[in-house]
XYZ file of C-alpha atoms in Angstrom:
710
model
C 23.974 78.806 298.335
C 26.188 75.687 298.213
C 23.093 73.605 297.499
C 22.217 75.765 294.504
C 25.725 75.361 293.125
C 25.565 71.564 293.454
C 22.180 71.441 291.743
C 23.520 73.574 288.836
C 26.610 71.343 288.423
C 24.300 68.295 288.371
C 22.143 69.853 285.599
C 25.201 70.571 283.443
C 26.517 67.077 283.978
C 23.190 65.532 283.029
C 22.976 67.674 279.868
C 26.428 66.480 278.711
C 25.368 62.902 279.219
C 22.374 63.447 276.914
C 24.473 64.738 273.935
C 27.441 62.381 274.299
C 27.959 60.363 271.097
C 27.173 56.733 270.908
C 30.022 54.698 269.381
C 28.814 51.895 267.100
C 31.415 49.377 265.849
C 30.747 48.501 262.124
C 32.186 45.530 260.216
C 35.298 46.356 258.070
C 34.534 45.888 254.224
C 37.994 46.825 252.761
C 39.144 43.212 252.121
C 36.034 42.571 249.989
C 36.605 45.662 247.805
C 40.209 44.686 247.193
C 39.169 41.219 246.185
C 36.610 42.655 243.759
C 39.224 44.989 242.197
C 41.689 42.123 241.790
C 39.009 40.144 240.020
C 38.333 42.930 237.509
C 42.049 43.391 236.763
C 42.430 39.662 236.250
C 39.480 39.657 233.840
C 40.941 42.536 231.776
C 44.303 40.809 231.652
C 42.719 37.627 230.326
C 40.775 39.658 227.722
C 44.013 41.350 226.593
C 45.718 37.977 226.172
C 42.805 36.716 224.124
C 42.921 39.871 221.887
C 46.657 39.541 221.374
C 46.247 35.918 220.426
C 43.469 36.862 218.007
C 45.582 39.587 216.372
C 48.535 37.260 216.052
C 46.640 34.259 214.692
C 43.811 35.874 212.708
C 45.394 39.194 211.503
C 49.096 38.532 211.587
C 49.356 38.440 207.802
C 47.530 41.770 207.514
C 49.968 43.572 209.803
C 52.980 41.994 208.125
C 51.651 43.301 204.809
C 51.040 46.744 206.301
C 54.614 46.946 207.577
C 55.880 46.055 204.128
C 53.502 48.619 202.553
C 54.852 51.322 204.836
C 58.249 50.584 203.317
C 56.888 51.449 199.867
C 56.377 54.927 198.446
C 55.176 56.415 195.182
C 57.247 58.979 193.324
C 55.726 61.200 190.666
C 57.983 62.007 187.720
C 57.714 65.045 185.458
C 56.021 64.656 182.081
C 56.988 66.655 178.973
C 54.830 69.663 178.272
C 52.604 69.777 175.189
C 53.808 71.796 172.205
C 52.325 74.795 170.377
C 51.736 74.779 166.610
C 50.432 77.221 164.025
C 47.226 76.395 162.144
C 49.106 74.356 159.541
C 51.030 72.242 162.070
C 54.295 74.160 162.091
C 56.020 73.896 165.462
C 56.235 77.236 167.283
C 57.117 76.003 170.785
C 58.680 72.615 171.525
C 60.631 70.747 174.186
C 64.351 70.153 173.942
C 65.682 67.246 176.024
C 68.985 67.298 177.892
C 70.893 65.246 180.462
C 70.250 66.079 184.104
C 71.218 65.067 187.646
C 68.329 64.544 190.087
C 67.991 64.002 193.804
C 65.052 62.432 195.637
C 65.112 63.264 199.336
C 64.527 60.129 201.460
C 62.048 60.144 204.325
C 63.002 61.595 207.704
C 66.287 63.016 206.428
C 67.974 65.188 209.072
C 69.627 68.494 208.286
C 72.946 67.007 209.260
C 72.551 64.159 206.764
C 71.454 66.585 204.039
C 74.552 68.645 204.717
C 76.732 65.568 204.317
C 74.877 64.631 201.108
C 75.332 68.112 199.591
C 79.087 67.874 200.169
C 79.260 64.468 198.501
C 77.294 65.652 195.462
C 79.603 68.605 194.838
C 82.552 66.222 194.889
C 81.322 64.284 191.856
C 79.641 66.951 189.661
C 80.567 70.492 188.732
C 78.164 72.988 190.276
C 77.829 76.746 189.920
C 76.876 78.712 193.015
C 73.261 79.625 192.272
C 72.223 82.973 193.739
C 73.272 82.067 197.270
C 71.815 84.545 199.763
C 72.815 85.320 203.344
C 69.720 83.417 204.484
C 70.926 80.359 202.529
C 74.318 80.614 204.197
C 72.763 80.847 207.664
C 70.521 77.839 207.031
C 73.602 75.914 205.924
C 75.609 76.969 208.997
C 72.763 75.964 211.333
C 72.454 72.547 209.671
C 75.488 71.557 211.740
C 74.105 70.430 215.168
C 77.013 72.009 217.044
C 76.436 75.338 215.296
C 72.708 75.157 215.988
C 73.328 74.520 219.673
C 75.809 77.387 219.808
C 73.395 79.853 218.176
C 70.498 78.754 220.380
C 72.688 79.415 223.406
C 72.767 83.064 222.378
C 68.997 83.432 222.587
C 67.518 85.547 225.348
C 64.594 84.236 227.355
C 62.277 86.716 225.591
C 63.333 85.180 222.268
C 62.112 81.743 223.358
C 58.997 82.495 225.429
C 56.401 85.249 225.341
C 55.449 87.664 228.121
C 53.070 85.084 229.632
C 55.738 82.421 229.762
C 54.394 80.416 226.826
C 56.927 78.872 224.454
C 57.151 80.620 221.094
C 56.544 78.589 217.921
C 59.458 76.706 216.376
C 59.349 78.988 213.327
C 59.675 82.109 215.462
C 62.476 80.608 217.568
C 64.334 79.518 214.425
C 64.019 83.001 212.969
C 65.422 84.441 216.165
C 68.236 81.887 215.969
C 69.038 82.979 212.412
C 69.496 86.490 213.702
C 72.193 85.251 216.077
C 74.424 83.986 213.253
C 77.229 86.467 212.641
C 78.643 87.707 209.351
C 81.992 86.132 210.170
C 80.352 82.737 210.584
C 78.928 82.821 207.046
C 82.007 84.152 205.316
C 82.226 81.170 202.953
C 84.529 80.554 200.020
C 83.279 80.109 196.439
C 83.644 76.332 196.724
C 81.635 76.314 199.939
C 78.947 78.389 198.266
C 78.605 75.631 195.669
C 77.842 73.196 198.488
C 75.358 75.684 199.922
C 73.653 75.924 196.527
C 73.133 72.146 196.447
C 72.075 72.080 200.110
C 69.486 74.759 199.381
C 68.045 72.697 196.532
C 67.822 69.364 198.314
C 66.805 70.618 201.754
C 63.917 72.593 200.298
C 62.593 69.606 198.355
C 59.571 67.582 199.393
C 60.264 64.061 200.628
C 60.300 61.451 197.861
C 59.858 64.130 195.182
C 62.673 64.405 192.608
C 64.374 67.786 192.157
C 66.962 68.720 189.585
C 70.410 69.365 191.018
C 72.005 70.143 187.661
C 70.375 70.557 184.245
C 72.840 72.541 182.155
C 76.030 71.179 180.600
C 75.858 67.771 182.277
C 78.748 65.720 180.870
C 78.839 61.981 180.170
C 81.603 61.698 182.763
C 79.333 63.244 185.397
C 76.514 60.886 184.456
C 78.920 57.959 184.917
C 80.088 59.237 188.320
C 76.474 59.679 189.437
C 75.767 56.072 188.495
C 78.781 54.883 190.466
C 77.778 56.923 193.530
C 74.114 55.977 193.801
C 74.890 53.386 196.464
C 76.815 55.900 198.562
C 74.374 58.791 198.025
C 70.797 57.484 198.402
C 68.369 59.441 196.194
C 70.931 60.619 193.618
C 70.252 59.663 189.988
C 70.832 60.656 186.375
C 67.856 61.506 184.194
C 66.497 63.753 181.470
C 65.218 67.316 181.694
C 63.517 69.460 179.068
C 63.314 73.134 178.289
C 61.102 75.219 176.001
C 62.600 76.192 172.645
C 61.282 78.312 169.779
C 62.175 77.002 166.299
C 60.664 80.071 164.615
C 62.682 82.463 166.752
C 60.534 85.398 167.844
C 57.444 84.584 165.783
C 54.439 85.996 167.706
C 56.948 87.023 170.370
C 55.998 86.872 174.015
C 52.296 86.321 173.327
C 53.058 82.589 173.238
C 53.975 82.953 176.902
C 56.789 81.645 179.052
C 57.175 78.707 181.461
C 58.792 78.809 184.908
C 62.035 76.944 185.455
C 62.231 73.879 187.682
C 64.401 75.896 190.073
C 61.835 78.681 190.384
C 58.870 76.310 190.383
C 55.436 77.693 191.192
C 55.013 81.488 191.235
C 54.826 82.632 194.851
C 51.606 84.602 194.431
C 49.731 81.544 193.102
C 51.544 78.752 194.947
C 48.679 77.813 197.284
C 46.221 77.473 194.408
C 48.552 75.266 192.397
C 49.454 73.056 195.368
C 45.753 72.610 196.137
C 45.389 71.300 192.583
C 48.083 68.665 193.000
C 51.203 70.525 191.855
C 54.563 70.145 193.579
C 56.299 73.386 194.574
C 59.081 72.832 192.030
C 56.730 72.066 189.108
C 57.058 74.173 185.989
C 53.940 76.083 184.982
C 52.886 78.586 182.358
C 53.581 82.079 183.621
C 51.949 84.211 180.951
C 49.659 84.475 177.936
C 48.957 81.250 175.971
C 51.208 79.073 178.158
C 49.300 80.215 181.249
C 45.794 80.215 179.788
C 46.141 76.625 178.544
C 48.227 75.376 181.493
C 45.926 72.485 182.421
C 46.014 71.115 178.868
C 49.723 71.632 178.226
C 51.111 70.362 181.539
C 50.898 66.602 180.943
C 50.333 63.762 183.435
C 53.140 62.710 185.765
C 54.527 59.194 185.833
C 54.124 57.031 188.951
C 57.055 54.961 190.239
C 56.547 52.661 193.218
C 59.717 52.338 195.290
C 60.361 49.760 197.984
C 62.528 51.246 200.720
C 64.789 49.732 203.331
C 63.429 49.653 206.888
C 65.123 52.952 207.748
C 63.518 54.583 204.709
C 66.880 55.826 203.456
C 67.575 53.497 200.518
C 65.649 52.059 197.582
C 65.553 48.295 197.281
C 63.486 48.099 194.065
C 61.496 50.273 191.657
C 58.352 49.403 189.670
C 56.758 51.752 187.099
C 53.031 51.851 187.795
C 52.172 54.526 185.205
C 54.543 55.844 182.531
C 53.095 59.371 182.449
C 51.777 61.184 179.414
C 52.977 64.210 177.505
C 50.674 67.227 177.661
C 48.125 68.041 174.984
C 49.273 70.117 172.013
C 47.807 73.538 171.294
C 47.137 74.494 167.664
C 46.591 78.193 166.925
C 44.097 79.812 164.579
C 46.983 81.820 163.102
C 48.958 80.661 160.077
C 52.563 81.785 160.254
C 52.775 82.670 156.568
C 49.737 84.979 156.698
C 50.859 86.540 159.976
C 54.213 87.394 158.412
C 52.475 88.968 155.383
C 50.602 91.340 157.704
C 53.788 92.124 159.617
C 55.524 92.952 156.324
C 52.713 95.374 155.420
C 53.024 97.149 158.764
C 56.818 97.235 158.643
C 56.979 98.661 155.121
C 54.337 101.347 155.608
C 55.588 102.410 159.008
C 59.038 102.727 157.459
C 57.571 105.260 155.045
C 56.177 107.258 157.942
C 59.585 107.178 159.610
C 61.278 108.388 156.436
C 58.829 111.284 156.236
C 59.684 112.326 159.812
C 56.242 111.698 161.280
C 57.106 109.110 163.922
C 59.357 110.978 166.353
C 56.875 110.311 169.181
C 55.110 107.266 167.757
C 55.322 103.921 169.597
C 54.674 101.845 166.467
C 51.792 100.362 164.498
C 49.299 97.593 165.430
C 46.709 95.533 163.538
C 44.337 92.659 164.278
C 42.716 90.487 161.597
C 39.744 88.411 162.734
C 36.858 86.294 161.453
C 33.718 88.147 162.657
C 31.497 85.050 162.442
C 33.668 82.662 164.475
C 35.932 84.880 166.580
C 39.035 83.172 165.154
C 42.057 85.466 164.975
C 43.961 85.369 161.693
C 46.721 87.777 162.708
C 47.935 89.720 165.734
C 50.581 91.993 164.282
C 52.503 94.809 165.901
C 55.665 96.784 165.264
C 57.221 98.477 168.286
C 59.219 101.648 167.723
C 61.880 102.293 170.370
C 61.823 106.064 170.774
C 65.387 106.200 172.101
C 67.195 104.005 169.585
C 64.760 104.203 166.690
C 64.886 100.410 166.406
C 61.824 98.505 165.188
C 60.853 95.107 166.622
C 57.906 92.732 166.386
C 55.305 93.305 169.098
C 52.266 91.068 168.638
C 51.657 91.321 172.376
C 50.976 95.048 172.013
C 47.684 94.244 170.291
C 46.253 92.990 173.581
C 48.111 94.962 176.258
C 48.626 98.445 174.803
C 45.740 100.878 174.654
C 45.253 104.063 172.667
C 42.711 106.852 172.318
C 40.776 105.631 169.253
C 39.080 108.692 167.750
C 36.024 108.513 165.514
C 35.921 104.734 165.102
C 33.662 104.695 168.216
C 30.903 106.687 166.482
C 28.771 103.688 165.428
C 28.684 102.661 169.108
C 27.677 106.191 170.178
C 24.773 106.173 167.727
C 23.766 102.780 169.127
C 23.841 104.312 172.640
C 21.406 106.975 171.448
C 19.037 104.363 170.055
C 19.253 102.015 173.040
C 18.566 104.855 175.487
C 15.664 106.216 173.456
C 17.072 109.692 172.787
C 17.212 109.272 168.987
C 15.413 106.955 166.605
C 16.162 105.546 163.187
C 18.120 107.675 160.739
C 17.323 110.826 162.718
C 18.444 114.246 161.511
C 20.509 116.420 163.859
C 22.255 119.734 163.264
C 26.044 119.703 162.999
C 27.246 123.087 164.284
C 30.201 124.415 166.323
C 29.750 123.588 170.016
C 30.741 126.261 172.508
C 30.391 125.384 176.198
C 31.099 128.042 178.799
C 34.744 127.825 179.872
C 35.715 125.281 177.187
C 37.262 125.482 173.705
C 35.082 125.265 170.613
C 34.415 121.701 169.501
C 33.376 121.036 165.927
C 33.497 118.623 163.027
C 36.455 118.910 160.646
C 34.446 119.105 157.409
C 31.963 121.913 158.302
C 34.494 124.789 158.456
C 32.580 126.400 161.318
C 29.204 126.254 159.574
C 25.949 124.463 160.386
C 24.508 121.513 158.526
C 21.680 119.078 159.028
C 22.680 115.416 158.711
C 21.326 111.928 159.222
C 22.980 109.142 161.184
C 24.242 107.596 157.935
C 25.781 110.911 156.858
C 27.272 111.418 160.311
C 29.152 108.143 159.881
C 30.097 108.774 156.261
C 31.559 112.223 156.901
C 32.592 111.537 160.530
C 30.571 114.153 162.383
C 31.862 114.905 165.872
C 28.907 117.171 166.606
C 26.281 114.519 165.838
C 27.813 112.412 168.587
C 27.964 115.354 171.007
C 24.292 116.092 170.301
C 23.524 112.498 171.342
C 25.511 113.107 174.538
C 23.474 116.266 175.219
C 20.284 114.262 174.809
C 21.583 111.593 177.197
C 22.180 114.395 179.724
C 18.656 115.728 179.171
C 20.090 119.020 177.876
C 19.335 121.068 174.780
C 22.422 122.714 173.336
C 22.716 126.508 173.225
C 25.829 128.585 172.647
C 27.873 129.385 175.798
C 25.588 127.218 177.918
C 26.759 125.998 181.315
C 26.712 122.240 181.715
C 25.727 120.982 185.139
C 26.770 117.744 186.798
C 25.842 114.857 184.493
C 28.690 112.509 185.337
C 26.247 109.581 185.319
C 26.263 109.802 181.522
C 29.920 108.707 181.500
C 28.667 105.332 182.756
C 25.767 105.335 180.266
C 28.146 105.686 177.318
C 30.821 103.380 178.728
C 28.363 100.611 179.524
C 27.191 100.755 175.926
C 30.775 100.708 174.617
C 31.575 97.745 176.868
C 28.688 95.812 175.350
C 30.685 95.991 172.099
C 33.937 94.995 173.851
C 35.456 98.462 174.353
C 37.020 99.159 177.744
C 36.464 95.680 179.148
C 37.665 92.094 178.801
C 37.184 90.716 175.315
C 37.237 87.132 176.575
C 40.268 86.290 174.430
C 41.926 82.992 175.344
C 45.199 84.645 176.338
C 45.971 85.572 179.949
C 46.986 89.157 180.652
C 45.008 91.416 178.316
C 44.655 95.104 179.185
C 41.213 96.683 179.526
C 42.284 100.192 178.525
C 42.022 103.362 180.580
C 38.963 105.356 181.606
C 39.117 108.278 184.017
C 36.507 108.114 186.776
C 37.868 111.049 188.740
C 35.124 113.666 188.405
C 35.283 115.753 191.580
C 37.644 117.985 193.537
C 38.488 117.037 197.154
C 35.858 119.564 198.279
C 33.180 117.770 196.233
C 32.878 120.271 193.390
C 32.986 119.124 189.776
C 36.445 119.239 188.181
C 36.537 122.022 185.604
C 36.277 120.666 182.082
C 34.939 117.225 183.048
C 31.641 117.718 181.239
C 33.609 118.816 178.187
C 35.464 115.488 178.530
C 32.090 113.758 178.387
C 31.537 115.319 174.981
C 35.043 114.195 173.974
C 34.185 110.644 175.047
C 31.214 110.576 172.683
C 33.448 110.859 169.608
C 36.391 108.813 170.857
C 38.738 111.432 172.224
C 38.942 110.494 175.921
C 39.099 106.789 176.933
C 41.661 104.336 175.546
C 41.144 100.887 174.005
C 43.369 98.076 172.780
C 43.560 96.927 169.133
C 41.983 93.584 170.101
C 39.043 95.432 171.686
C 38.592 97.435 168.496
C 38.681 94.178 166.502
C 35.945 92.617 168.650
C 33.931 95.823 168.336
C 34.016 95.969 164.532
C 33.387 92.223 164.345
C 30.248 92.704 166.440
C 29.065 95.346 163.978
C 29.871 93.086 161.010
C 28.042 90.209 162.733
C 24.836 92.217 163.245
C 25.299 92.633 166.984
C 26.453 89.119 167.912
C 29.579 89.665 170.022
C 32.000 86.728 169.977
C 35.061 86.249 172.137
C 38.251 86.467 170.073
C 40.181 83.202 170.149
C 43.719 82.400 169.154
C 43.538 78.627 169.698
C 41.869 76.337 167.170
C 41.917 73.243 169.362
C 43.746 70.772 171.588
C 45.489 67.865 169.889
C 46.893 64.535 171.038
C 50.391 63.177 170.438
C 51.189 60.504 167.877
C 53.389 57.518 168.859
C 56.501 59.552 168.082
C 55.422 62.434 170.302
C 54.489 64.625 167.333
C 51.172 66.313 166.543
C 48.295 63.821 166.618
C 44.569 64.188 166.052
C 42.195 66.813 167.401
C 40.746 65.983 170.803
C 38.897 69.195 171.571
C 37.932 71.974 169.174
C 37.432 75.460 170.580
C 34.005 76.746 169.663
C 32.665 80.269 169.068
C 31.731 81.849 172.376
C 28.815 84.289 172.205
C 29.283 87.016 174.812
C 26.370 89.332 174.025
C 23.732 90.421 171.531
C 23.752 94.166 170.950
C 21.095 96.153 169.068
C 18.586 95.176 166.391
C 18.846 94.393 162.681
C 17.179 97.635 161.554
C 19.747 99.583 163.598
C 22.613 97.696 162.004
C 21.166 98.327 158.572
C 21.740 102.049 159.208
C 25.246 101.548 160.636
C 26.223 99.242 157.772
C 25.038 101.769 155.222
C 27.010 104.547 156.883
C 30.187 102.467 157.021
C 29.700 101.386 153.400
C 29.498 105.020 152.312
C 32.686 105.832 154.261
C 34.612 103.836 151.641
C 32.464 103.649 148.549
C 30.639 106.984 148.308
C 33.301 109.583 148.938
C 33.337 109.362 152.722
C 36.244 109.836 155.125
C 37.732 106.482 154.052
C 37.487 106.966 150.297
C 41.242 106.257 149.981
C 40.387 102.643 150.698
C 38.221 102.406 147.608
C 39.448 99.835 145.091
C 40.079 96.924 147.451
C 39.662 93.440 145.999
C 36.663 93.099 148.291
C 33.806 95.578 148.543
C 34.606 96.847 152.016
C 32.996 98.917 154.769
C 34.944 100.922 157.330
C 35.128 103.755 159.822
C 38.119 106.055 160.098
C 39.381 107.559 163.330
C 41.586 110.459 164.345
C 42.262 111.280 167.983
C 44.043 114.466 169.019
C 46.671 113.486 171.598
C 48.924 116.498 172.249
C 52.198 116.046 174.111
C 53.742 118.478 176.582
C 56.381 120.641 174.936
C 59.370 121.057 177.291
C 60.706 123.933 175.145
C 57.389 125.817 175.006
C 54.961 124.744 177.760
C 52.203 126.997 176.417
C 52.250 125.299 173.022
C 52.010 121.492 173.302
C 53.228 119.289 170.469
C 50.317 118.334 168.218
C 50.091 114.569 167.704
C 47.413 112.235 166.367
C 46.337 108.639 166.728
C 45.320 107.426 163.288
C 42.942 104.451 163.469
C 40.592 102.394 161.332
C 38.084 99.580 161.658
C 36.843 97.669 158.597
C 35.126 94.506 157.434
C 34.676 92.784 154.077
C 32.852 91.825 151.952
C 30.278 94.421 152.944
C 27.260 92.201 152.265
C 28.610 89.001 153.877
C 31.656 89.751 156.037
C 34.419 87.143 156.254
C 37.126 89.308 157.734
C 37.361 92.287 160.074
C 40.366 94.524 160.731
C 41.401 97.006 163.385
C 44.394 99.308 162.935
C 46.119 101.801 165.238
C 49.026 104.121 164.359
C 49.642 106.147 167.525
C 51.185 109.588 168.032
C 52.151 110.578 164.508
C 52.697 114.238 163.677
C 50.062 114.297 160.918
C 47.958 111.936 158.832
C 47.785 113.841 155.598
C 48.887 110.768 153.632
C 45.909 108.730 154.999
C 48.165 105.868 155.975
C 45.340 104.252 157.988
C 43.293 103.746 154.811
C 46.305 102.577 152.803
C 47.398 99.976 155.355
C 43.867 98.647 155.914
C 43.379 98.282 152.173
C 46.618 96.294 151.868
C 45.608 94.029 154.752
C 42.213 93.232 153.174
C 43.852 92.566 149.806
C 46.405 90.275 151.485
C 43.565 88.342 153.114
C 41.795 88.011 149.765
C 44.946 86.801 147.993
C 45.791 84.288 150.716
C 42.396 82.811 151.533
C 40.258 83.379 148.440
C 42.626 82.462 145.585
């Protein structure tokens, strides 16, 4: 047994000897690697010395120049805006210069330094507190580093980092800091609010971009003190500002447009677009109408001043004018002031007669547009607004493009054209004018038939103003044949058929006029109940639409429409600007640089169709038609009358609304070769028995003849 144990122990021992590791001593290579690394470092160091020597010897002048260039900056100065003139060169909008105090914020200006600067400025010039808000006061309070530190100490951890422990953005943290400022801490005096007002102006300015600190009532003494303080207050200077003025008072009113102030600068809703086009945030821009539409021409080109700054960027060592800037282009209108005022006098006098006869209790005024149908040039945009509370009358040229009215029968030529273009009638087709009775709707009929039936052509339908002829076209567009007490199904698609045709003439859509802000009118597109069923009476409204008693249009749309008819279907965009003009050496009106040209927007219908429409509109005036009261004009004229029923709710008798009418007219002359077209709207009068629409239109055409033909 002992022998077996010994043999086993010997086997285990032998097996361990077989697997024991063999230790091999290798040569140590660490000293060689270190030597190699030292060699590489030495080589890089030598290369760096060589590069530094090269930069110093070969490019030293370049870097010296670059350092000096970094101490220079370019400042853009405001340029005067172009002026607006009437067709004969009479100034309507000009610039009035005045003394001003400016501040150009140096580079890298801290809030603390701006605070100190604001205090110094208010010590040398008189400042009014300018709409200082609580936010302005808090910004001012936090401009003091000690105050900022104090307010930041009030922040909770959640107001500095988010739930994941990430730091919030600086803007968010600052907003949270603002919330920590108490009411007591911003309880400033009136004098302190003046400092805040200046601080708000200069802290919000872009670096090296001048802003106006004071523009109104700057005295010579203040200008002198500013000059004396320029060394102590870097960036402060005296200069000149301008503001828009209107030598002809309210001529054409607000349609000329308005310009933002330097304090308000760019309108917030369009700021990004303007900045992308090179504007500064405090630049003045056209806000409305002509001033806005022609902004790029009127704005002028800014001057460029190159300033050399001290090394700290805080002071100006020298100034060199690189470009003097250029005043904006001048805008000359197609309208002559004298003729415009003649049309306004006609409207004022005739509307006064309506007022004296007690017919204007609910009427908003009277509006007319005079236009050249072959060029699109506008000769007059005239409106009289009637204040229903005070009874006061005021000029309202703007109302011709932004007020819309139900037009009545003046749309009938366009409805006939819709019938032709959609193939439901042809030529001078005969249709029966008869009372129309739809199930569940009131009887609709033409005024002149007295409830009887009569066959009539398209020409006669225009001459006598047949409502039923137009409704019969609408029936055909629906694919229906009229029968008494019939039920009309859902044909709401025909609303679009008629409206698309009207829009081709300019009704219910943009006319393309070169004035920003025109209205397109109103058109109801609400046809169904919430449960999907057709609203009761909507198909009756479709019939109303066919003869102008549903949608609303502006006077300028009506003018484009009648001009398209006069021009045999060539639709031109109305234009109020004749051209852009340069400035002479004295800054006055120079020569034409760019003439506005007629802009063709569409071609509508064919010549044989217009021959029929022209004949019908000629007979309206000259052969005993609905506009016979216009007969006797100095031109041979063609026209279409319109009357829209526009009842008003009666608070004293809800079951009996107040009957009111829109009295309208479209006309052109001479009939055989039109030179002038007119649209007229007299809204919400109690009756039109005196045919004031014909009388006023006649006077307007005669005034045009006397002014332009004699």
